[in-house]
Coordinates of C-alpha atoms in Angstrom, one line a residue:
X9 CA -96.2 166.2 -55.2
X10 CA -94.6 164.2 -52.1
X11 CA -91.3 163.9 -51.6
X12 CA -91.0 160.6 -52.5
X13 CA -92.0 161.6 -56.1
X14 CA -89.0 164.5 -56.6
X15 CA -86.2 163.1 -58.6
X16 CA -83.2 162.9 -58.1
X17 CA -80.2 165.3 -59.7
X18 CA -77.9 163.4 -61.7
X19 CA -74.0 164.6 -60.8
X20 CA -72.6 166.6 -63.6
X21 CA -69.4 166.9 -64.9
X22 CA -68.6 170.3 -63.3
X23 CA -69.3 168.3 -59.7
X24 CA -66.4 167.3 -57.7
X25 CA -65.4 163.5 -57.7
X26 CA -66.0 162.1 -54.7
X27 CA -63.5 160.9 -52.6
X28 CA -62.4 156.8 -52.6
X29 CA -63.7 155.0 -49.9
X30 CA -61.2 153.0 -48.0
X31 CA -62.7 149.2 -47.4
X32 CA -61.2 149.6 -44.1
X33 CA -60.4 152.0 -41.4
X34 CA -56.8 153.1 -41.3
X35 CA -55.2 151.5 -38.2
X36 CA -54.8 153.8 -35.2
X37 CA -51.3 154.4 -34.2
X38 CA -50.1 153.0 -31.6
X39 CA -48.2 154.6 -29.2
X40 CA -44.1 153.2 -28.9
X41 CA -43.5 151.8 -25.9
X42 CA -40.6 154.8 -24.6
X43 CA -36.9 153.2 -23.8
X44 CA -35.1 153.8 -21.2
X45 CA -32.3 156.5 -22.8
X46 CA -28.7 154.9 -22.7
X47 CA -26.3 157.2 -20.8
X48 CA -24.5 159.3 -22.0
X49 CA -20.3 159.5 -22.9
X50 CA -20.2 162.4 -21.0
X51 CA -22.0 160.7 -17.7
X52 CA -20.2 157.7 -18.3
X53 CA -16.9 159.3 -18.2
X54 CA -17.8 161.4 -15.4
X55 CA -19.4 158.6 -13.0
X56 CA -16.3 156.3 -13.9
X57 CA -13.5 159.4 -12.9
X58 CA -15.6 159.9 -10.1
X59 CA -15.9 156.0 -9.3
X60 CA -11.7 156.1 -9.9
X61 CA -11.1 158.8 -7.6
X62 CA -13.1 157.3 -5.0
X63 CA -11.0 154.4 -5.1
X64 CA -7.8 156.0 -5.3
X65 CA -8.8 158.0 -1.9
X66 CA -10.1 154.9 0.2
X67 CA -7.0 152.5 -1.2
X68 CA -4.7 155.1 -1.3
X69 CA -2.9 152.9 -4.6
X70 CA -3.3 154.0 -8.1
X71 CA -2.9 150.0 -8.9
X72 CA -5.5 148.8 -6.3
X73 CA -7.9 151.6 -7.5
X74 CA -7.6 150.9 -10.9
X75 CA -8.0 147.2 -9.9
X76 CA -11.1 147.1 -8.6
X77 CA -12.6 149.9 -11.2
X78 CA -11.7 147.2 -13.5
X79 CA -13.0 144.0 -11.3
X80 CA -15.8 145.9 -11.3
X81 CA -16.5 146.4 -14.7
X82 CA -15.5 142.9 -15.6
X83 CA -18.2 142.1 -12.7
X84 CA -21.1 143.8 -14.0
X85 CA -20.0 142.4 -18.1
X86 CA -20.8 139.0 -16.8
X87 CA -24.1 140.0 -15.5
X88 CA -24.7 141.8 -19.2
X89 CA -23.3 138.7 -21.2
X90 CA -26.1 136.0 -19.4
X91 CA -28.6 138.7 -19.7
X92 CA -27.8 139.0 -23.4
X93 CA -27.6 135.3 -23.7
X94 CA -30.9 134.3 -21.9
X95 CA -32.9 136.9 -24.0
X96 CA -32.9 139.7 -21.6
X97 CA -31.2 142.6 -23.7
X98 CA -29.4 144.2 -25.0
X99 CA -27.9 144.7 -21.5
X100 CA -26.3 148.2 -20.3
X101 CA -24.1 148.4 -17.8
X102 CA -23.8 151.6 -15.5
X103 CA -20.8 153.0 -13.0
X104 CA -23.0 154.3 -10.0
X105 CA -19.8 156.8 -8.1
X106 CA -18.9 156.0 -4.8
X107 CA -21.3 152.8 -4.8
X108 CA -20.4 150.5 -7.0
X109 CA -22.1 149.4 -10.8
X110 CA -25.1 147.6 -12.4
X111 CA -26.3 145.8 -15.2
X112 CA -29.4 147.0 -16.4
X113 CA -31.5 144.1 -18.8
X114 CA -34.4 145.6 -21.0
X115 CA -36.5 142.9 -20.3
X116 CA -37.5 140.8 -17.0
X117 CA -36.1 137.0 -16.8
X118 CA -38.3 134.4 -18.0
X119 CA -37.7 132.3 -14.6
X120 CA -36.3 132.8 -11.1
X121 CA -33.9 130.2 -12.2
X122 CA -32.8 132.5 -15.2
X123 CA -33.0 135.4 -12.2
X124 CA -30.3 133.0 -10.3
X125 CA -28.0 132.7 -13.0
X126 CA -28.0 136.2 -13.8
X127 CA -26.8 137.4 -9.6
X128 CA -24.0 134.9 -10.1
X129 CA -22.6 135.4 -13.2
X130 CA -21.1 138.4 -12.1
X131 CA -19.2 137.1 -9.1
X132 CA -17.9 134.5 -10.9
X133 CA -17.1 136.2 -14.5
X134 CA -15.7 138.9 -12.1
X135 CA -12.8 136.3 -11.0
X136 CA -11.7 137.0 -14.7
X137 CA -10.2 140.3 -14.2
X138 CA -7.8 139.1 -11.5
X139 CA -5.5 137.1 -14.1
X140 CA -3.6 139.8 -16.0
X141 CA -2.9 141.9 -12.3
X142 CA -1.3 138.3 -11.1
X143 CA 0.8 138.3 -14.2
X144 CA 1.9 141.3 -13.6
X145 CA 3.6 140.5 -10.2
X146 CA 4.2 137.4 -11.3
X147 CA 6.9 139.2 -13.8
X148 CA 7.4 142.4 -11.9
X149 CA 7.3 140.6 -8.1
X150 CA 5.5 144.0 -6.6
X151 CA 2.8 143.2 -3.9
X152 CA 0.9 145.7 -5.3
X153 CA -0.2 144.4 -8.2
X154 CA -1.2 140.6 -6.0
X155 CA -3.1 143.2 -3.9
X156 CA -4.8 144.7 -7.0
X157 CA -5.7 140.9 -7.2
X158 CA -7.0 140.0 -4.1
X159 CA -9.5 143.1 -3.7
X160 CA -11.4 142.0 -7.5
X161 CA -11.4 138.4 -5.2
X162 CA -12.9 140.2 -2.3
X163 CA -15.4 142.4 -4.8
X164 CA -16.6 139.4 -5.7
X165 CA -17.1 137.4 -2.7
X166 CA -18.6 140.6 -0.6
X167 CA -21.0 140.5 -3.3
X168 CA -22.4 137.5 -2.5
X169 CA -23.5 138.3 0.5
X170 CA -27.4 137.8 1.5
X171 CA -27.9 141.2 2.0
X172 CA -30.0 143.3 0.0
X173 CA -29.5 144.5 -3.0
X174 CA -26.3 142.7 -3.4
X175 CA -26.0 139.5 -6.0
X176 CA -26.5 137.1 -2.9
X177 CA -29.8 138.0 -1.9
X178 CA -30.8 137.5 -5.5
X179 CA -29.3 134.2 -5.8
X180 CA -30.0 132.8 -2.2
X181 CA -33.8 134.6 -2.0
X182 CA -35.4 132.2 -3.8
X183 CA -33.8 129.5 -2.6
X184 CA -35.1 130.5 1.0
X185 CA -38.5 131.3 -0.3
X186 CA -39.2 127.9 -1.9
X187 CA -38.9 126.7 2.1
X188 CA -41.1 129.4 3.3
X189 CA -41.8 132.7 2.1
X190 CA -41.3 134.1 5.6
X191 CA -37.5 133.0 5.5
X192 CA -36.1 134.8 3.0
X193 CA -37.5 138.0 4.4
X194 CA -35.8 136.8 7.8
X195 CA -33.1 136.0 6.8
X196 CA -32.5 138.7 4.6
X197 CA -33.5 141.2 7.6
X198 CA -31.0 140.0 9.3
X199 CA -27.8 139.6 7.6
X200 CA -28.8 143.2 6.0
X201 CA -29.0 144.5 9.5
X202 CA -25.5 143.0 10.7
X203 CA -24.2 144.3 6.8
X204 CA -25.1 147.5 8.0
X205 CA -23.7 147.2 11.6
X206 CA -20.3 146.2 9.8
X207 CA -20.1 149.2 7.9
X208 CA -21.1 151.8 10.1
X209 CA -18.3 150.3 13.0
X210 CA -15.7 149.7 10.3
X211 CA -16.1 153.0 8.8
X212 CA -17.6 152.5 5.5
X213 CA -20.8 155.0 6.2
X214 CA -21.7 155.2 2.1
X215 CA -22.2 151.9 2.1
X216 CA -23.8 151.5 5.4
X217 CA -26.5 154.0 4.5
X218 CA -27.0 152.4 0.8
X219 CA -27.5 149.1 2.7
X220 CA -29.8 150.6 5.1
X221 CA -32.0 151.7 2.8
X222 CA -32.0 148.8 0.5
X223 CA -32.5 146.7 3.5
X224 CA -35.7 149.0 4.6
X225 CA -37.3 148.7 0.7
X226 CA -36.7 144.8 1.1
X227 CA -39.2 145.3 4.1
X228 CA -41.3 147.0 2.8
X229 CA -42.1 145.0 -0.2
X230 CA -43.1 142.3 2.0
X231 CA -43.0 138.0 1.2
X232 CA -43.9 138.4 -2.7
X233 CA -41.7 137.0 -5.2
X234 CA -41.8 138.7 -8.1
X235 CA -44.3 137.8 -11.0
X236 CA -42.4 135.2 -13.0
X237 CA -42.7 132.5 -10.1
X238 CA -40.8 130.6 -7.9
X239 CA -38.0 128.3 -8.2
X240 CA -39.0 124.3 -8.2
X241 CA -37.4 122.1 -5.9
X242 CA -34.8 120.9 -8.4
X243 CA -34.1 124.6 -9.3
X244 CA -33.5 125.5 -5.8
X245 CA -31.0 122.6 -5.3
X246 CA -29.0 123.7 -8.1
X247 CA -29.5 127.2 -7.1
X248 CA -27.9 126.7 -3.6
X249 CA -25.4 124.2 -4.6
X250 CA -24.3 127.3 -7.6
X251 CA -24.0 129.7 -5.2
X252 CA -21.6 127.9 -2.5
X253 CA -19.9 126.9 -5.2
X254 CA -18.9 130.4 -6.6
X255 CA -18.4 131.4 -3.0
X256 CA -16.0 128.9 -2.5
X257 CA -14.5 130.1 -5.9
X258 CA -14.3 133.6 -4.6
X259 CA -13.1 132.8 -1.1
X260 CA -10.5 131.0 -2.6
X261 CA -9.4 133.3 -5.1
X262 CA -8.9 135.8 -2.2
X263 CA -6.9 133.4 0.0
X264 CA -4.7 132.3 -3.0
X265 CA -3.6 136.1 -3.8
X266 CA -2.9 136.0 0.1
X267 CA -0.7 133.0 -0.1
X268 CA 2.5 134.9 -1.1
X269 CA 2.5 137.4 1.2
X270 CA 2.3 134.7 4.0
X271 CA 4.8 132.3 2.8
X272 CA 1.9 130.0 2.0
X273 CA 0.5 130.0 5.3
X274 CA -3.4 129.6 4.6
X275 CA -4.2 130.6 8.4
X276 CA -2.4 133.7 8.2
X277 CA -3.8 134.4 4.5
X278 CA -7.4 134.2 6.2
X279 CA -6.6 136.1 9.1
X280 CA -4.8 138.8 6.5
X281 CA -7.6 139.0 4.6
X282 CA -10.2 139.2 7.7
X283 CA -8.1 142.5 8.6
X284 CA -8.7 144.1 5.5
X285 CA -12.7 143.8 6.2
X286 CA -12.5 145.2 9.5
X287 CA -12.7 141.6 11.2
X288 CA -10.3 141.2 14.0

């Protein structure tokens, strides 16, 4: 008998069932993309007493100190609030001790125009946290509360300097590169170089070196902008035209918490606030 000719057993009903057969395949997990962790209370509270007491030793003024921990938190909201509003978040923001803060988006901008807005939102949201130090003097009459004033102004404006990684070389960058791409990394080199000149001969070595070495990244990453293009011609008018126009903003801010102490004298206001950056 072949083998072809042996019949086949019947199952009986002491053999197991067999098992269902799914139509299809169950789906392969897919692995979560990980999250960055959001800091911690602890951190947070530590980096912003640190940040504080920083402050309070280079000002020597519990008001001025608590000023510009507070212009500087206002600063970096207005960076979180566009981010949040152009689809970038949810936004954290971060107090980085003895340097300064950042807004952190989740996700990249859409556009280098969205990239612009986002650099100077926080310069000129920033201006925001001068008003309730201004009414204080303006009810008290101490100086040091104007003062408190004038250094969120000067947060601000510093800020928008060209000079990587500070807001202006995020908001001007792409302005230069739609002329060339050679010009923003010229220009950048250079104004980060005389940043960095500035702080080491007025004294301010922590920022000098965090300067330095965002200034020697910036080389080292070369002519590219980053992946989500370049700004059109229109863009980069209303780019540049943004950005002198929240410098003027800041700039002005600064002179007008000046103006009092001067007897409204603009001159000496400039020259007064010149002095306080080590410009004689």
């Amino acid at each position: 008998m072949s083998d072809t000719d042996t019949p086949i057993r019947q199952p009986g009903p002491w053999d197991p069932r067999p098992e269902p057969r799914s139509a299809d395949p169950a789906p392969t997990a897919v692995a979560a993309t990980p999250e960055d962790k959001d800091q911690s209370l602890v951190w947070a509270l530590l980096s912003t007493g640190l940040m504080a007491a920083f402050l309070w030793w280079v000002t020597g003024s519990v008001i001025v100190a608590g000023a510009v921990l507070i212009g500087l938190f206002v600063h970096e909201a207005g960076h979180a609030l566009v981010m949040n509003g152009l689809g970038m978040g949810p936004a954290r923001i971060y107090i980085i001790p003895f340097l300064g803060g950042l807004a952190k988006a989740r996700r990249e901008p859409e556009s280098e125009w969205h990239g612009v807005l986002v650099s100077l939102a926080g310069p000129a949201f920033g201006l925001l946290a001068m008003i309730p130090f201004v009414g204080v003097w303006m009810a008290t009459g101490q100086g040091e509360w104007l003062m408190g004033a004038f250094f969120i102004a000067m947060l601000n404006l510093v800020n928008l300097v060209p000079a990587p990684p500070l807001d202006g070389s995020k908001a001007l960058g792409p302005v230069l590169t739609r002329v060339h791409p050679r010009l923003e990394q010229l220009v950048l080199l250079v104004i980060g170089i005389a940043v960095v000149w500035w702080g080491l001969t007025t004294g301010r070595f922590i920022l000098a070196a965090f300067l330095g070495l965002a200034v020697f990244s910036h080389l080292k990453r070369g002519v590219w902008r980053p992946a989500w293009g370049t700004l059109s011609w229109p863009e980069a008018g209303r780019s540049l035209a943004l950005y002198l126009a929240t410098a003027a903003l800041c700039a002005g801010a600064a002179v007008g918490a000046l103006l009092p102490m001067t007897e409204g004298d603009a001159g000496e206001a400039i020259r007064l606030g010149l002095s306080y950056l080590g410009v004689r």
